[in-house]
CSV table of C-alpha atoms in Angstrom, one decimal:
chain,number,residue,atom,x,y,z
A,303,UNK,CA,-8.4,-6.5,-36.1
A,304,UNK,CA,-10.3,-8.1,-39.3
A,305,UNK,CA,-12.4,-10.6,-39.9
A,306,UNK,CA,-9.5,-13.5,-41.0
A,307,UNK,CA,-7.5,-12.5,-37.9
A,308,UNK,CA,-10.5,-12.9,-35.2
A,309,UNK,CA,-11.7,-16.5,-37.1
A,310,UNK,CA,-8.2,-17.3,-36.6
A,311,UNK,CA,-7.8,-16.6,-33.1
A,312,UNK,CA,-11.0,-18.4,-32.2
A,313,UNK,CA,-9.7,-21.4,-34.2
A,314,UNK,CA,-6.2,-21.4,-32.8
A,315,UNK,CA,-8.0,-21.2,-28.9
A,316,UNK,CA,-9.7,-23.7,-29.2
A,317,UNK,CA,-7.5,-26.6,-30.8
A,318,UNK,CA,-4.6,-25.4,-27.6
A,319,UNK,CA,-7.7,-26.3,-25.6
A,320,UNK,CA,-9.1,-29.2,-27.0
A,321,UNK,CA,-4.5,-30.2,-27.1
A,322,UNK,CA,-4.2,-29.8,-23.7
A,323,UNK,CA,-7.0,-32.2,-22.6
A,324,UNK,CA,-6.1,-34.9,-25.7
A,325,UNK,CA,-2.6,-34.3,-27.0
A,326,UNK,CA,-1.2,-33.7,-23.1
A,327,UNK,CA,-0.8,-36.4,-21.2
A,328,UNK,CA,-1.4,-36.2,-17.5
A,329,UNK,CA,1.6,-34.4,-15.2
A,330,UNK,CA,3.5,-37.5,-13.8
A,331,UNK,CA,4.4,-36.2,-10.2
A,332,UNK,CA,1.9,-34.5,-9.5
A,333,UNK,CA,-0.9,-35.2,-6.2
A,334,UNK,CA,-3.9,-35.6,-9.9
A,335,UNK,CA,-1.7,-35.3,-13.0
A,336,UNK,CA,-5.0,-35.2,-14.4
A,337,UNK,CA,-5.9,-31.6,-13.2
A,338,UNK,CA,-2.5,-30.2,-13.7
A,339,UNK,CA,-3.2,-29.9,-17.4
A,340,UNK,CA,-5.0,-26.4,-16.2
A,341,UNK,CA,-1.4,-25.4,-15.5
A,342,UNK,CA,-1.3,-24.4,-19.4
A,343,UNK,CA,-4.1,-22.0,-18.4
A,344,UNK,CA,-2.8,-19.9,-15.6
A,345,UNK,CA,0.1,-19.3,-16.4
A,346,UNK,CA,-0.8,-17.6,-19.7
A,347,UNK,CA,-3.1,-15.2,-17.6
A,348,UNK,CA,-0.6,-14.4,-14.7
A,349,UNK,CA,2.2,-13.4,-17.1
A,350,UNK,CA,-0.7,-11.3,-18.8
A,351,UNK,CA,-1.8,-9.8,-16.4
A,352,UNK,CA,2.1,-8.4,-15.6
A,353,UNK,CA,1.9,-7.6,-19.7
A,354,UNK,CA,-0.7,-5.1,-19.0
A,355,UNK,CA,0.4,-4.1,-15.7
A,356,UNK,CA,3.8,-2.8,-17.8
A,357,UNK,CA,1.4,-1.7,-20.4
A,358,UNK,CA,-0.2,0.1,-18.3
A,359,UNK,CA,2.8,1.9,-16.7
A,360,UNK,CA,3.9,3.1,-20.5
A,361,UNK,CA,0.9,4.5,-21.4
A,362,UNK,CA,0.9,6.2,-18.2
A,363,UNK,CA,4.3,7.4,-18.8
A,364,UNK,CA,3.3,8.5,-22.3
A,365,UNK,CA,0.6,10.3,-21.2
A,366,UNK,CA,2.9,12.9,-18.8
A,367,UNK,CA,4.9,12.9,-21.3
A,368,UNK,CA,2.9,14.2,-24.2
A,369,UNK,CA,-0.3,15.1,-22.1
A,370,UNK,CA,-2.8,13.6,-25.3
A,371,UNK,CA,-6.1,11.9,-23.3
A,372,UNK,CA,-6.0,8.7,-25.7
A,373,UNK,CA,-3.0,7.9,-24.0
A,374,UNK,CA,-4.8,8.0,-20.9
A,375,UNK,CA,-7.3,6.2,-21.9
A,376,UNK,CA,-5.3,3.3,-23.6
A,377,UNK,CA,-3.6,3.2,-20.3
A,378,UNK,CA,-7.3,3.2,-18.4
A,379,UNK,CA,-8.0,-0.1,-19.9
A,380,UNK,CA,-4.9,-2.5,-20.4
A,381,UNK,CA,-5.7,-1.5,-16.3
A,382,UNK,CA,-8.9,-2.7,-17.3
A,383,UNK,CA,-8.0,-6.3,-18.7
A,384,UNK,CA,-5.2,-6.0,-16.1
A,385,UNK,CA,-7.6,-6.5,-13.6
A,386,UNK,CA,-9.8,-9.2,-15.9
A,387,UNK,CA,-6.9,-11.6,-16.6
A,388,UNK,CA,-6.2,-11.4,-12.2
A,389,UNK,CA,-9.1,-12.6,-11.0
A,390,UNK,CA,-8.7,-15.5,-13.8
A,391,UNK,CA,-5.0,-16.4,-13.1
A,392,UNK,CA,-6.3,-15.7,-9.3
A,393,UNK,CA,-9.7,-18.6,-9.8
A,394,UNK,CA,-7.4,-20.8,-12.2
A,395,UNK,CA,-4.6,-20.7,-9.7
A,396,UNK,CA,-6.9,-21.6,-6.3
A,397,UNK,CA,-8.7,-24.7,-8.4
A,398,UNK,CA,-5.0,-26.1,-8.8
A,399,UNK,CA,-3.5,-25.6,-5.9
A,400,UNK,CA,-6.8,-26.5,-3.8
A,401,UNK,CA,-6.4,-30.2,-5.8
A,402,UNK,CA,-2.6,-30.2,-5.1
A,403,UNK,CA,-1.8,-28.6,-1.9
A,404,UNK,CA,-4.9,-29.0,-0.3
A,405,UNK,CA,-6.9,-25.3,0.1
A,406,UNK,CA,-7.3,-22.4,-2.1
A,407,UNK,CA,-5.2,-19.7,-0.8
A,408,UNK,CA,-1.1,-20.2,1.1
A,409,UNK,CA,-0.1,-17.1,1.0
A,410,UNK,CA,2.5,-18.1,-1.2
A,411,UNK,CA,4.4,-15.1,-2.4
A,412,UNK,CA,2.8,-15.1,-6.1
A,413,UNK,CA,-0.2,-15.4,-4.5
A,414,UNK,CA,0.7,-12.3,-2.2
A,415,UNK,CA,1.8,-10.8,-5.6
A,416,UNK,CA,-1.3,-10.7,-7.9
A,417,UNK,CA,-3.1,-9.7,-4.1
A,418,UNK,CA,-1.2,-7.0,-4.6
A,419,UNK,CA,-1.5,-6.7,-8.1
A,420,UNK,CA,-5.3,-5.8,-8.0
A,421,UNK,CA,-5.6,-4.1,-4.8
A,422,UNK,CA,-3.0,-1.5,-7.0
A,423,UNK,CA,-5.9,-1.9,-10.2
A,424,UNK,CA,-8.7,-1.5,-7.3
A,425,UNK,CA,-6.8,1.3,-6.1
A,426,UNK,CA,-6.4,2.7,-9.4
A,427,UNK,CA,-9.2,2.7,-10.4
A,428,UNK,CA,-11.2,4.5,-7.1
A,429,UNK,CA,-8.8,7.0,-7.6
A,430,UNK,CA,-10.1,7.7,-11.1
A,431,UNK,CA,-13.8,7.6,-9.7
A,432,UNK,CA,-12.4,10.2,-7.0
A,433,UNK,CA,-11.3,12.9,-9.6
A,434,UNK,CA,-14.2,14.4,-11.2
A,435,UNK,CA,-12.0,15.9,-14.2
A,436,UNK,CA,-10.8,14.8,-16.9
A,437,UNK,CA,-7.1,15.8,-17.0
A,438,UNK,CA,-6.2,16.0,-13.7
A,439,UNK,CA,-7.8,12.4,-13.7
A,440,UNK,CA,-5.8,11.0,-16.3
A,441,UNK,CA,-2.3,13.3,-14.7
A,442,UNK,CA,-3.0,12.0,-11.0
A,443,UNK,CA,-3.9,8.3,-11.7
A,444,UNK,CA,-1.0,8.6,-14.7
A,445,UNK,CA,1.8,9.1,-11.4
A,446,UNK,CA,-0.4,6.5,-9.7
A,447,UNK,CA,0.5,3.9,-11.4
A,448,UNK,CA,3.6,5.3,-12.3
A,449,UNK,CA,4.8,5.6,-8.2
A,450,UNK,CA,3.1,1.8,-7.8
A,451,UNK,CA,5.3,0.2,-10.8
A,452,UNK,CA,8.3,0.4,-8.9
A,453,UNK,CA,6.9,-1.1,-5.4
A,454,UNK,CA,5.4,-4.7,-7.4
A,455,UNK,CA,8.2,-5.3,-8.8
A,456,UNK,CA,9.9,-4.8,-5.2
A,457,UNK,CA,7.7,-6.3,-3.7
A,458,UNK,CA,7.4,-9.0,-6.2
A,459,UNK,CA,11.2,-9.4,-6.5
A,460,UNK,CA,11.5,-9.4,-2.4
A,461,UNK,CA,8.9,-11.6,-1.5
A,462,UNK,CA,10.4,-15.1,-2.3
A,463,UNK,CA,13.4,-13.7,-0.7
A,464,UNK,CA,11.1,-13.9,2.7
A,465,UNK,CA,8.8,-16.7,2.2
A,466,UNK,CA,9.5,-20.0,1.0
A,467,UNK,CA,6.9,-20.4,-2.7
A,468,UNK,CA,5.4,-23.3,-3.9
A,469,UNK,CA,5.7,-22.3,-6.8
A,470,UNK,CA,8.8,-23.7,-9.1
A,471,UNK,CA,11.4,-21.2,-10.4
A,472,UNK,CA,12.7,-20.4,-13.9
A,473,UNK,CA,10.9,-23.5,-15.7
A,474,UNK,CA,8.9,-21.6,-18.3
A,475,UNK,CA,11.8,-20.5,-20.6
A,476,UNK,CA,15.0,-23.5,-19.3
A,477,UNK,CA,14.4,-26.8,-20.4
A,478,UNK,CA,14.5,-28.7,-17.3
A,479,UNK,CA,10.9,-28.9,-14.8
A,480,UNK,CA,8.9,-28.1,-17.6
A,481,UNK,CA,8.0,-31.4,-20.1
A,482,UNK,CA,8.7,-30.2,-24.0
A,483,UNK,CA,5.0,-31.1,-24.5
A,484,UNK,CA,3.5,-28.8,-21.9
A,485,UNK,CA,6.2,-25.4,-22.4
A,486,UNK,CA,4.6,-25.7,-25.7
A,487,UNK,CA,0.8,-25.9,-25.4
A,488,UNK,CA,1.7,-23.6,-23.1
A,489,UNK,CA,3.1,-21.0,-24.4
A,490,UNK,CA,0.8,-21.6,-27.9
A,491,UNK,CA,-1.9,-20.6,-25.3
A,492,UNK,CA,-0.2,-17.3,-24.3
A,493,UNK,CA,0.0,-16.3,-28.1
A,494,UNK,CA,-3.5,-16.5,-28.7
A,495,UNK,CA,-5.1,-15.7,-25.4
A,496,UNK,CA,-2.8,-12.2,-26.7
A,497,UNK,CA,-4.2,-11.6,-29.9
A,498,UNK,CA,-7.2,-11.5,-26.9
A,499,UNK,CA,-5.4,-9.3,-25.0
A,500,UNK,CA,-5.0,-6.9,-28.1
A,501,UNK,CA,-8.4,-8.2,-29.6
A,502,UNK,CA,-10.1,-6.8,-26.5
A,503,UNK,CA,-8.0,-3.6,-26.0
A,504,UNK,CA,-8.7,-2.1,-29.4
A,505,UNK,CA,-12.4,-2.9,-28.6
A,506,UNK,CA,-12.2,-1.0,-25.4
A,507,UNK,CA,-11.0,2.1,-26.9
A,508,UNK,CA,-12.8,2.1,-28.7
A,509,UNK,CA,-15.8,2.3,-26.5
A,510,UNK,CA,-14.1,5.0,-24.4
A,511,UNK,CA,-13.6,7.4,-27.3
A,512,UNK,CA,-17.5,6.9,-28.9
A,513,UNK,CA,-17.7,7.4,-25.0
A,514,UNK,CA,-15.9,10.1,-24.9
A,515,UNK,CA,-17.5,12.2,-28.2
A,516,UNK,CA,-21.0,11.6,-26.9
A,517,UNK,CA,-19.9,13.8,-23.7
A,518,UNK,CA,-18.1,16.5,-25.6
A,519,UNK,CA,-21.4,16.4,-27.9
A,520,UNK,CA,-23.3,16.9,-24.5
A,521,UNK,CA,-21.1,19.9,-22.9
A,522,UNK,CA,-21.4,21.7,-26.9
A,523,UNK,CA,-24.9,21.9,-26.9
A,524,UNK,CA,-27.3,22.2,-24.8
A,525,UNK,CA,-30.2,20.2,-24.0
A,526,UNK,CA,-32.8,19.8,-26.2
A,527,UNK,CA,-35.6,20.0,-23.4
A,528,UNK,CA,-34.7,23.0,-22.4
A,529,UNK,CA,-34.5,25.7,-24.8
A,530,UNK,CA,-36.3,28.5,-24.9
A,531,UNK,CA,-38.1,27.2,-22.0
A,532,UNK,CA,-38.6,30.8,-18.9
A,533,UNK,CA,-37.8,30.0,-15.0
B,1051,UNK,CA,23.6,30.2,-7.5
B,1052,UNK,CA,23.8,27.2,-8.9
B,1053,UNK,CA,20.6,25.3,-9.3
B,1054,UNK,CA,20.9,22.4,-6.5
B,1055,UNK,CA,22.1,24.9,-4.2
B,1056,UNK,CA,19.0,26.9,-4.1
B,1057,UNK,CA,16.0,23.2,-3.9
B,1058,UNK,CA,18.2,22.5,-1.7
B,1059,UNK,CA,17.5,25.6,0.2
B,1060,UNK,CA,13.8,25.8,-0.7
B,1061,UNK,CA,13.7,22.5,-0.1
B,1062,UNK,CA,15.0,23.8,3.9
B,1063,UNK,CA,13.2,26.9,3.8
B,1064,UNK,CA,9.2,24.8,3.5
B,1065,UNK,CA,10.1,22.4,6.2
B,1066,UNK,CA,10.8,25.1,8.0
B,1067,UNK,CA,7.7,26.5,7.6
B,1068,UNK,CA,6.2,23.4,7.6
B,1069,UNK,CA,7.4,22.6,11.2
B,1070,UNK,CA,6.2,26.1,11.8
B,1071,UNK,CA,2.6,25.1,10.8
B,1072,UNK,CA,3.1,22.4,13.3
B,1073,UNK,CA,4.5,23.6,15.9
B,1074,UNK,CA,1.2,26.6,16.0
B,1075,UNK,CA,-1.0,23.9,14.9
B,1076,UNK,CA,0.0,20.1,16.1
B,1077,UNK,CA,-2.7,18.8,13.2
B,1078,UNK,CA,-1.0,16.7,11.8
B,1079,UNK,CA,1.4,15.5,15.3
B,1080,UNK,CA,-1.8,15.3,17.3
B,1081,UNK,CA,-3.3,13.5,15.0
B,1082,UNK,CA,-1.2,10.6,14.7
B,1083,UNK,CA,0.2,10.2,17.9
B,1084,UNK,CA,-2.7,9.9,19.1
B,1085,UNK,CA,-4.3,7.1,17.1
B,1086,UNK,CA,-0.9,5.7,17.5
B,1087,UNK,CA,-0.5,5.7,21.3
B,1088,UNK,CA,-4.4,4.8,21.5
B,1089,UNK,CA,-3.6,1.2,19.1
B,1090,UNK,CA,-0.6,0.7,21.7
B,1091,UNK,CA,-3.3,1.3,24.8
B,1092,UNK,CA,-5.2,-1.4,23.7
B,1093,UNK,CA,-2.9,-4.0,22.7
B,1094,UNK,CA,-1.6,-4.2,26.0
B,1095,UNK,CA,-4.9,-4.0,26.9
B,1096,UNK,CA,-5.3,-7.3,24.5
B,1097,UNK,CA,-1.7,-8.8,24.7
B,1098,UNK,CA,0.1,-8.4,27.7
B,1099,UNK,CA,1.5,-11.2,29.4
B,1100,UNK,CA,0.8,-14.0,30.7
B,1101,UNK,CA,-1.3,-13.5,27.0
B,1102,UNK,CA,0.8,-15.7,25.8
B,1103,UNK,CA,1.1,-13.9,22.3
B,1104,UNK,CA,4.6,-14.8,20.1
B,1105,UNK,CA,6.4,-12.0,19.7
B,1106,UNK,CA,6.0,-12.7,15.5
B,1107,UNK,CA,2.5,-11.6,16.2
B,1108,UNK,CA,4.0,-8.8,18.1
B,1109,UNK,CA,6.4,-7.1,15.9
B,1110,UNK,CA,3.8,-7.7,12.8
B,1111,UNK,CA,1.5,-5.9,14.7
B,1112,UNK,CA,4.0,-2.9,16.1
B,1113,UNK,CA,4.5,-2.1,12.2
B,1114,UNK,CA,1.0,-2.0,11.4
B,1115,UNK,CA,0.1,0.2,14.5
B,1116,UNK,CA,3.2,3.1,12.9
B,1117,UNK,CA,1.8,1.9,9.0
B,1118,UNK,CA,-2.8,3.1,9.8
B,1119,UNK,CA,-1.2,5.8,12.0
B,1120,UNK,CA,0.8,7.3,9.3
B,1121,UNK,CA,-2.0,7.1,7.1
B,1122,UNK,CA,-4.3,9.5,9.5
B,1123,UNK,CA,-0.8,11.9,9.2
B,1124,UNK,CA,1.2,12.1,6.3
B,1125,UNK,CA,-1.5,12.6,3.5
B,1126,UNK,CA,-1.9,16.1,6.0
B,1127,UNK,CA,1.2,18.0,4.4
B,1128,UNK,CA,-0.4,18.4,1.0
B,1129,UNK,CA,-3.9,18.1,1.9
B,1130,UNK,CA,-3.5,21.5,4.6
B,1131,UNK,CA,-2.2,23.1,1.3
B,1132,UNK,CA,-5.1,22.5,-0.7
B,1133,UNK,CA,-7.6,23.3,1.9
B,1134,UNK,CA,-6.3,26.7,3.2
B,1135,UNK,CA,-5.0,27.6,-1.1
B,1136,UNK,CA,-2.1,28.4,-0.3
B,1137,UNK,CA,-0.9,26.0,-2.7
B,1138,UNK,CA,-1.0,28.1,-5.5
B,1139,UNK,CA,1.6,30.6,-3.9
B,1140,UNK,CA,3.7,27.5,-2.7
B,1141,UNK,CA,3.5,26.6,-6.6
B,1142,UNK,CA,4.9,30.3,-7.5
B,1143,UNK,CA,7.6,30.6,-4.9
B,1144,UNK,CA,9.2,26.9,-5.1
B,1145,UNK,CA,10.6,24.4,-7.7
B,1146,UNK,CA,8.4,21.0,-7.6
B,1147,UNK,CA,11.7,19.4,-6.6
B,1148,UNK,CA,12.2,22.2,-3.2
B,1149,UNK,CA,8.0,21.1,-2.8
B,1150,UNK,CA,8.7,17.3,-2.5
B,1151,UNK,CA,12.1,17.6,-1.3
B,1152,UNK,CA,10.7,19.5,1.4
B,1153,UNK,CA,7.4,18.2,2.4
B,1154,UNK,CA,9.4,14.1,1.9
B,1155,UNK,CA,11.5,15.8,5.2
B,1156,UNK,CA,8.6,16.4,7.0
B,1157,UNK,CA,6.5,13.8,6.9
B,1158,UNK,CA,10.1,11.3,8.1
B,1159,UNK,CA,11.0,14.2,10.7
B,1160,UNK,CA,6.8,13.5,11.6
B,1161,UNK,CA,7.4,9.3,11.0
B,1162,UNK,CA,10.4,10.2,14.0
B,1163,UNK,CA,8.2,11.4,16.2
B,1164,UNK,CA,5.7,9.5,15.9
B,1165,UNK,CA,8.5,5.9,16.3
B,1166,UNK,CA,9.6,8.3,19.2
B,1167,UNK,CA,7.1,7.9,21.1
B,1168,UNK,CA,5.1,5.0,20.0
B,1169,UNK,CA,7.6,2.4,20.2
B,1170,UNK,CA,9.0,2.6,23.8
B,1171,UNK,CA,5.6,2.5,24.8
B,1172,UNK,CA,5.0,-0.5,22.7
B,1173,UNK,CA,7.9,-2.3,24.2
B,1174,UNK,CA,6.7,-1.2,27.5
B,1175,UNK,CA,3.5,-2.8,27.8
B,1176,UNK,CA,3.8,-5.8,25.5
B,1177,UNK,CA,7.1,-6.6,27.8
B,1178,UNK,CA,8.9,-7.3,24.2
B,1179,UNK,CA,12.4,-8.9,24.8
B,1180,UNK,CA,14.7,-7.0,22.9
B,1181,UNK,CA,17.8,-9.4,21.8
B,1182,UNK,CA,19.9,-6.7,19.6
B,1183,UNK,CA,19.0,-3.6,20.4
B,1184,UNK,CA,20.9,-1.7,17.6
B,1185,UNK,CA,19.5,-3.9,15.2
B,1186,UNK,CA,16.2,-3.2,16.4
B,1187,UNK,CA,16.8,1.1,16.8
B,1188,UNK,CA,18.2,0.1,12.5
B,1189,UNK,CA,14.9,-1.0,11.7
B,1190,UNK,CA,13.1,1.5,13.1
B,1191,UNK,CA,14.6,4.5,11.7
B,1192,UNK,CA,14.7,2.8,8.3
B,1193,UNK,CA,11.6,1.1,8.2
B,1194,UNK,CA,9.9,4.6,9.7
B,1195,UNK,CA,11.9,7.2,7.0
B,1196,UNK,CA,10.8,4.3,3.8
B,1197,UNK,CA,7.4,4.2,4.9
B,1198,UNK,CA,7.3,8.4,4.5
B,1199,UNK,CA,9.8,8.0,1.1
B,1200,UNK,CA,6.5,6.0,-0.3
B,1201,UNK,CA,3.5,7.8,1.0
B,1202,UNK,CA,4.4,11.3,0.0
B,1203,UNK,CA,3.8,11.2,-3.0
B,1204,UNK,CA,0.8,9.6,-2.6
B,1205,UNK,CA,-0.2,12.2,-0.1
B,1206,UNK,CA,0.5,15.2,-3.0
B,1207,UNK,CA,-2.6,13.3,-4.8
B,1208,UNK,CA,-4.7,12.5,-2.5
B,1209,UNK,CA,-4.4,16.0,-2.0
B,1210,UNK,CA,-6.4,17.0,-5.2
B,1211,UNK,CA,-8.7,14.2,-4.9
B,1212,UNK,CA,-12.7,14.4,-3.7
B,1213,UNK,CA,-12.6,11.4,0.1
B,1214,UNK,CA,-9.3,12.1,0.3
B,1215,UNK,CA,-9.3,10.6,4.4
B,1216,UNK,CA,-10.6,7.3,2.5
B,1217,UNK,CA,-8.0,7.7,-0.5
B,1218,UNK,CA,-5.1,7.8,0.6
B,1219,UNK,CA,-5.0,4.1,2.6
B,1220,UNK,CA,-6.2,2.6,-0.5
B,1221,UNK,CA,-3.7,4.1,-1.7
B,1222,UNK,CA,-0.8,4.3,0.3
B,1223,UNK,CA,-1.5,0.5,0.7
B,1224,UNK,CA,-0.2,-0.8,-2.0
B,1225,UNK,CA,3.0,1.3,-2.3
B,1226,UNK,CA,4.2,1.2,0.8
B,1227,UNK,CA,4.1,-2.9,1.0
B,1228,UNK,CA,7.0,-3.9,0.1
B,1229,UNK,CA,9.2,-1.8,3.2
B,1230,UNK,CA,6.5,-2.5,5.5
B,1231,UNK,CA,7.0,-6.3,4.7
B,1232,UNK,CA,10.6,-6.1,4.9
B,1233,UNK,CA,10.5,-4.1,8.4
B,1234,UNK,CA,8.2,-6.6,9.9
B,1235,UNK,CA,10.6,-9.1,8.9
B,1236,UNK,CA,13.8,-7.9,10.2
B,1237,UNK,CA,12.3,-6.9,13.6
B,1238,UNK,CA,11.3,-9.8,14.4
B,1239,UNK,CA,15.2,-10.9,13.5
B,1240,UNK,CA,16.6,-7.7,16.3
B,1241,UNK,CA,13.6,-10.0,18.9
B,1242,UNK,CA,13.4,-13.2,18.7
B,1243,UNK,CA,16.7,-15.3,16.4
B,1244,UNK,CA,19.9,-15.3,17.6
B,1245,UNK,CA,21.2,-14.7,13.7
B,1246,UNK,CA,20.4,-11.1,14.6
B,1247,UNK,CA,22.5,-8.7,11.7
B,1248,UNK,CA,24.0,-11.4,10.0
B,1249,UNK,CA,19.5,-12.4,9.6
B,1250,UNK,CA,18.4,-8.7,8.9
B,1251,UNK,CA,21.7,-7.7,6.4
B,1252,UNK,CA,19.5,-8.9,3.2
B,1253,UNK,CA,16.9,-6.6,4.9
B,1254,UNK,CA,18.0,-2.9,5.7
B,1255,UNK,CA,19.7,-3.4,2.1
B,1256,UNK,CA,16.1,-4.2,0.1
B,1257,UNK,CA,14.9,-1.0,2.8
B,1258,UNK,CA,17.5,1.6,1.5
B,1259,UNK,CA,17.4,-0.1,-2.1
B,1260,UNK,CA,13.3,0.9,-2.1
B,1261,UNK,CA,14.1,4.2,-1.3
B,1262,UNK,CA,16.4,4.7,-3.7
B,1263,UNK,CA,14.2,3.3,-6.1
B,1264,UNK,CA,10.9,5.6,-4.8
B,1265,UNK,CA,11.9,8.5,-4.3
B,1266,UNK,CA,13.6,9.8,-7.3
B,1267,UNK,CA,10.5,7.7,-9.3
B,1268,UNK,CA,8.1,10.6,-6.8
B,1269,UNK,CA,10.6,13.5,-8.2
B,1270,UNK,CA,10.1,11.9,-11.5
B,1271,UNK,CA,6.0,11.9,-11.4
B,1272,UNK,CA,5.2,14.5,-8.8
B,1273,UNK,CA,5.7,17.5,-11.3
B,1274,UNK,CA,2.9,16.8,-13.1
B,1275,UNK,CA,1.6,15.8,-9.5
B,1276,UNK,CA,1.6,19.5,-8.2
B,1277,UNK,CA,1.9,21.8,-10.9
B,1278,UNK,CA,-1.5,22.7,-12.5
C-alpha cells in the first residue's frame, strides 16, 4: 500500500468514527440509545472475521493444489488477522450486550459461533506449533483449515435452529430494521477496516517472508563462531 | 477390474486388518471403553436419583462422555501406523481413498461398540425415562457415526504431529461440535418431549447432511495428509 492510500485510509476511518458520534442519531428502541453506536464498529469486525476465515480456507486450498510456501504464509497470516478481528468483535459485542441485555455473555448463536471460530483459529495455531518441518506443517494446517471450514458453515447454519437468537437477522442488506444512516456509517466503517485488513495482511506477509529468508540463510551458512574450532 | 471396486476392496482389506489388530491388542477398544465406563459410573454416583437432575443435563452429559471417550481412542487407528512404522508399507499397498474409507469404517465400528456398552449402562445407572425408543436408537446410531466421520481425518492429521494426545482433543472439538450439539438436541426430544420424531426430524436431517459434507471434504484433503 502506498503512502497516499495509507493516509486516505486513516482520514476515512477518522471521518467515519467522528460521524458515528456526531452525525449518527441515538438509536431509538434500544435500552440505551447512545451505546447502540457501537454496532457501527462491531458488525464490520464480525464480518471481517468471517472474511479472514474465507481467505484462510481459500489459500489453504490453493496451497494443497500448488504447494507454494508463499500460499501457506498467506493462509496463516489470514488466520492471525481473523483471530485479531474475532477478539475485537467479541469485545465490542460483549460491551454492547452488557448495556443492552444486562450480561456480557448470553450464549447467543452468534456469540457461540464466534467463540467456535476463535477455537478453530487457536487449534490451527496449536497444530502449526506442533509440527517442526515447514512443508509438513503447511500441508497439515491447510488440511485442517479445510476440514474446519464445512464444520463452521454447519455451525453457523444450525445454531439458530437450536437456540433463539438475540441478534437481528437480515438487517444488513434488506431495507427493514436498520436505519439508512446507520447502514451507510456501518458499511463505510467496513470499507475502512477492509483497507486496514489488506494493509496489515501485506505487512505481516512481508515480515513472514523476511523471517523465512533469515531462516534459510542461517541454514545454509554455518555459525561463524563454530568454524575452525577443533573438538 | 474397475477403479471403484478396487478402492472398495482395499478399504475392506484395511478394515479387516485393523479389526484383526484390534482383536489381538485391544488397545483402542480398551482405552475407549474404560474411559466411557469410568465416566458413566462416576456420573451415576453423582447424579442417580434422587438427585433430581433434569433430563436435559443427562442428555448433554451422555454425549459429552461419548465425545471424550471417542477422543481417547479414535486417533489410535492412524497413530498406530506411525508408531509401528507401517504407514509407508500401507502407502505403497493401498490408495489413499482405500486407507481413509477403511479407517473410517473401523472408527465407526469402534463408536458403535462404545455406544452398545455405554448407552445402556448410562440409561440403567442414571434411570433415564426414554419416551421414544426408536428415535433414541436412531439418534445414537447417527450421532456416533457422525462423530466418527468428523474426527477420522483429524486423527490422521494428529498422527503426523507431536503431542498427539493433547492435540487430538483440541483439533477435533470444533469439527465435531455441530453433530454433538444436534445429537444432544435430538436426544432431549427422544427422552423428554411429547413430539418425538416430529421434533427431531430436522436434527436427523442435519446429522445426515453433516456426514454427506464432511466425508467428501475429508476424502479431498486426506490425500494431502496421508502422502509424504
